[in-house]
Amino acid sequence: MKTTLLPLLLTVTLAASGQNAPLIKLPQLQQMMTRKGDHIQVINFWATWCAPCVKEIPLFEKLGQERADVKITLVSMDLDLDPNPEKVYRFIARKKLRSEVVILDEKDPNSYINQIDKNWSGAIPATIIINSRTGKRKFVEKELHEGELEKLIAEVE
C-alpha cells in the first residue's frame, strides 16, 4: 500500500507546487548556458543538504520575481550523493520555488566541473551569470548576500 501511495503523493505534491524538475545531463546544461536571447541568465548550483545554498535561494526567487529580463535556473547537485530525486521534489514543493529547477544527472563531478567553468573547484554554492546576447559571463563560488547578485548582473550587462 505504501509503495502505491508514495508516487501518488509525489505527483499531487508536484502538481500543487506547479514545478517540474527534469533530470538533465551535462550536454543539456551546456546548451542552456549557451542559449542566445535578450536576457541575463543566472544559473545557480545548489543542493538540499548545503545550508549556504538553501540560505541564498530566496535571493534568486526574489530576483526572478522582480526582473523579467533575468532568467533564473537552479541546478540541483543532489544526485551526487543520493540517486533518488524525490528529496529535491519535496524541497521544491515545501519552499514553493517558482524559479526553473533542473537536477544534474551526472555522477562524477571531477569529470564535468571544468566543462561548466574552468574556475570552479566543484564547491557549492556556485553561480554563473551570463549575458545571453553578448556571451559575457561571471562566475562566483560562494554564498551570495543581499545586493551582490544585482552587482554581478550589472557587470555582465
mmCIF file of C-alpha atoms in Angstrom:
data_model
loop_
_atom_site.group_PDB
_atom_site.id
_atom_site.type_symbol
_atom_site.label_atom_id
_atom_site.label_comp_id
_atom_site.label_asym_id
_atom_site.label_seq_id
_atom_site.Cartn_x
_atom_site.Cartn_y
_atom_site.Cartn_z
ATOM 1 C CA MET A 1 0.000 0.000 0.000
ATOM 2 C CA LYS A 2 2.835 2.404 0.888
ATOM 3 C CA THR A 3 4.508 1.850 -2.471
ATOM 4 C CA THR A 4 1.364 2.855 -4.371
ATOM 5 C CA LEU A 5 0.655 5.903 -2.214
ATOM 6 C CA LEU A 6 4.140 7.401 -2.412
ATOM 7 C CA PRO A 7 4.155 8.032 -6.195
ATOM 8 C CA LEU A 8 0.608 9.385 -5.971
ATOM 9 C CA LEU A 9 1.537 11.693 -3.101
ATOM 10 C CA LEU A 10 4.629 12.862 -5.003
ATOM 11 C CA THR A 11 2.571 13.580 -8.114
ATOM 12 C CA VAL A 12 -0.004 15.561 -6.121
ATOM 13 C CA THR A 13 2.754 17.479 -4.322
ATOM 14 C CA LEU A 14 4.499 18.387 -7.589
ATOM 15 C CA ALA A 15 1.231 19.412 -9.194
ATOM 16 C CA ALA A 16 0.453 21.628 -6.217
ATOM 17 C CA SER A 17 3.824 23.363 -6.462
ATOM 18 C CA GLY A 18 3.489 23.811 -10.225
ATOM 19 C CA GLN A 19 7.138 22.864 -10.561
ATOM 20 C CA ASN A 20 8.674 20.151 -12.675
ATOM 21 C CA ALA A 21 12.377 19.486 -12.149
ATOM 22 C CA PRO A 22 13.678 17.377 -15.002
ATOM 23 C CA LEU A 23 16.867 15.368 -14.756
ATOM 24 C CA ILE A 24 19.361 16.664 -17.280
ATOM 25 C CA LYS A 25 22.797 15.611 -18.480
ATOM 26 C CA LEU A 26 25.816 17.874 -18.949
ATOM 27 C CA PRO A 27 25.239 18.484 -22.696
ATOM 28 C CA GLN A 28 21.722 19.780 -21.944
ATOM 29 C CA LEU A 29 23.093 22.098 -19.258
ATOM 30 C CA GLN A 30 25.752 23.359 -21.646
ATOM 31 C CA GLN A 31 23.031 24.078 -24.238
ATOM 32 C CA MET A 32 21.111 26.070 -21.629
ATOM 33 C CA MET A 33 24.257 28.057 -20.805
ATOM 34 C CA THR A 34 24.903 28.976 -24.451
ATOM 35 C CA ARG A 35 21.284 29.788 -25.330
ATOM 36 C CA LYS A 36 21.048 33.120 -27.161
ATOM 37 C CA GLY A 37 18.456 35.692 -26.196
ATOM 38 C CA ASP A 38 17.856 39.148 -24.810
ATOM 39 C CA HIS A 39 18.037 38.189 -21.173
ATOM 40 C CA ILE A 40 20.531 37.635 -18.389
ATOM 41 C CA GLN A 41 20.815 34.029 -17.243
ATOM 42 C CA VAL A 42 21.553 33.316 -13.609
ATOM 43 C CA ILE A 43 22.454 29.657 -13.128
ATOM 44 C CA ASN A 44 22.912 28.595 -9.525
ATOM 45 C CA PHE A 45 24.381 25.244 -8.457
ATOM 46 C CA TRP A 46 23.000 24.049 -5.129
ATOM 47 C CA ALA A 47 21.894 21.033 -3.110
ATOM 48 C CA THR A 48 19.259 20.430 -0.467
ATOM 49 C CA TRP A 49 21.963 19.371 2.040
ATOM 50 C CA CYS A 50 24.010 22.582 1.540
ATOM 51 C CA ALA A 51 23.000 25.154 4.188
ATOM 52 C CA PRO A 52 24.581 28.205 2.442
ATOM 53 C CA CYS A 53 22.852 27.134 -0.797
ATOM 54 C CA VAL A 54 19.455 26.912 0.866
ATOM 55 C CA LYS A 55 20.035 30.237 2.599
ATOM 56 C CA GLU A 56 20.645 32.125 -0.658
ATOM 57 C CA ILE A 57 17.766 30.615 -2.680
ATOM 58 C CA PRO A 58 15.307 33.360 -1.582
ATOM 59 C CA LEU A 59 17.619 35.914 -3.264
ATOM 60 C CA PHE A 60 17.209 34.105 -6.584
ATOM 61 C CA GLU A 61 13.473 33.729 -6.108
ATOM 62 C CA LYS A 62 13.085 37.437 -5.337
ATOM 63 C CA LEU A 63 15.213 38.490 -8.314
ATOM 64 C CA GLY A 64 13.243 36.225 -10.646
ATOM 65 C CA GLN A 65 10.015 37.861 -9.487
ATOM 66 C CA GLU A 66 11.343 41.430 -9.788
ATOM 67 C CA ARG A 67 13.172 41.316 -13.129
ATOM 68 C CA ALA A 68 11.553 39.963 -16.269
ATOM 69 C CA ASP A 69 14.893 40.309 -18.117
ATOM 70 C CA VAL A 70 16.609 37.824 -15.799
ATOM 71 C CA LYS A 71 16.078 34.072 -16.142
ATOM 72 C CA ILE A 72 16.885 32.079 -13.021
ATOM 73 C CA THR A 73 17.801 28.386 -13.220
ATOM 74 C CA LEU A 74 18.543 26.423 -10.067
ATOM 75 C CA VAL A 75 20.679 23.362 -10.855
ATOM 76 C CA SER A 76 20.375 20.756 -8.124
ATOM 77 C CA MET A 77 23.529 18.748 -7.472
ATOM 78 C CA ASP A 78 21.786 16.344 -5.090
ATOM 79 C CA LEU A 79 22.240 13.255 -7.257
ATOM 80 C CA ASP A 80 25.962 13.332 -6.419
ATOM 81 C CA LEU A 81 25.182 11.831 -3.020
ATOM 82 C CA ASP A 82 21.718 10.321 -3.444
ATOM 83 C CA PRO A 83 20.394 8.918 -6.733
ATOM 84 C CA ASN A 84 16.777 9.478 -5.669
ATOM 85 C CA PRO A 85 15.433 12.886 -6.836
ATOM 86 C CA GLU A 86 12.395 12.760 -4.511
ATOM 87 C CA LYS A 87 14.223 14.777 -1.843
ATOM 88 C CA VAL A 88 14.622 17.574 -4.384
ATOM 89 C CA TYR A 89 10.967 17.347 -5.440
ATOM 90 C CA ARG A 90 9.848 17.609 -1.808
ATOM 91 C CA PHE A 91 12.177 20.595 -1.240
ATOM 92 C CA ILE A 92 10.741 22.396 -4.283
ATOM 93 C CA ALA A 93 7.196 21.828 -3.053
ATOM 94 C CA ARG A 94 7.959 22.775 0.567
ATOM 95 C CA LYS A 95 9.749 26.007 -0.435
ATOM 96 C CA LYS A 96 7.216 26.709 -3.212
ATOM 97 C CA LEU A 97 10.038 27.519 -5.634
ATOM 98 C CA ARG A 98 8.965 29.427 -8.712
ATOM 99 C CA SER A 99 12.344 29.526 -10.472
ATOM 100 C CA GLU A 100 13.156 26.844 -13.006
ATOM 101 C CA VAL A 101 14.789 23.876 -11.256
ATOM 102 C CA VAL A 102 16.723 21.140 -13.032
ATOM 103 C CA ILE A 103 18.569 18.213 -11.499
ATOM 104 C CA LEU A 104 22.014 17.492 -12.922
ATOM 105 C CA ASP A 105 22.151 13.748 -13.549
ATOM 106 C CA GLU A 106 25.918 13.279 -13.547
ATOM 107 C CA LYS A 107 27.761 11.107 -11.051
ATOM 108 C CA ASP A 108 31.404 12.227 -11.160
ATOM 109 C CA PRO A 109 31.867 15.981 -10.555
ATOM 110 C CA ASN A 110 35.566 15.770 -11.417
ATOM 111 C CA SER A 111 34.626 14.769 -14.957
ATOM 112 C CA TYR A 112 32.437 17.821 -15.654
ATOM 113 C CA ILE A 113 33.143 20.817 -13.390
ATOM 114 C CA ASN A 114 35.818 22.199 -15.709
ATOM 115 C CA GLN A 115 33.359 21.951 -18.603
ATOM 116 C CA ILE A 116 30.955 24.208 -16.731
ATOM 117 C CA ASP A 117 33.567 26.753 -15.647
ATOM 118 C CA LYS A 118 37.369 26.470 -15.557
ATOM 119 C CA ASN A 119 37.490 28.449 -12.291
ATOM 120 C CA TRP A 120 35.136 26.098 -10.452
ATOM 121 C CA SER A 121 36.672 23.854 -7.757
ATOM 122 C CA GLY A 122 33.365 21.988 -7.508
ATOM 123 C CA ALA A 123 32.293 23.598 -4.214
ATOM 124 C CA ILE A 124 28.739 24.854 -3.841
ATOM 125 C CA PRO A 125 27.002 27.195 -3.810
ATOM 126 C CA ALA A 126 28.284 28.408 -7.154
ATOM 127 C CA THR A 127 26.616 30.791 -9.582
ATOM 128 C CA ILE A 128 27.173 31.737 -13.210
ATOM 129 C CA ILE A 129 25.695 34.952 -14.597
ATOM 130 C CA ILE A 130 25.571 35.064 -18.407
ATOM 131 C CA ASN A 131 24.509 37.856 -20.726
ATOM 132 C CA SER A 132 22.741 35.758 -23.385
ATOM 133 C CA ARG A 133 23.108 38.480 -26.019
ATOM 134 C CA THR A 134 26.862 39.169 -25.676
ATOM 135 C CA GLY A 135 28.064 35.948 -24.065
ATOM 136 C CA LYS A 136 29.782 37.927 -21.267
ATOM 137 C CA ARG A 137 29.782 35.887 -18.083
ATOM 138 C CA LYS A 138 30.753 35.976 -14.444
ATOM 139 C CA PHE A 139 31.359 33.012 -12.124
ATOM 140 C CA VAL A 140 31.293 33.063 -8.319
ATOM 141 C CA GLU A 141 31.863 30.193 -5.938
ATOM 142 C CA LYS A 142 30.404 31.344 -2.631
ATOM 143 C CA GLU A 143 27.163 32.166 -0.873
ATOM 144 C CA LEU A 144 25.692 35.392 -2.234
ATOM 145 C CA HIS A 145 24.187 38.009 0.049
ATOM 146 C CA GLU A 146 21.641 40.775 -0.469
ATOM 147 C CA GLY A 147 22.806 43.154 -3.224
ATOM 148 C CA GLU A 148 25.709 41.019 -4.517
ATOM 149 C CA LEU A 149 23.681 39.297 -7.210
ATOM 150 C CA GLU A 150 22.494 42.629 -8.626
ATOM 151 C CA LYS A 151 26.132 43.879 -8.760
ATOM 152 C CA LEU A 152 27.231 40.753 -10.627
ATOM 153 C CA ILE A 153 24.393 41.175 -13.114
ATOM 154 C CA ALA A 154 25.401 44.810 -13.685
ATOM 155 C CA GLU A 155 28.950 43.619 -14.501
ATOM 156 C CA VAL A 156 27.735 41.499 -17.438
ATOM 157 C CA GLU A 157 25.090 43.940 -18.759
#
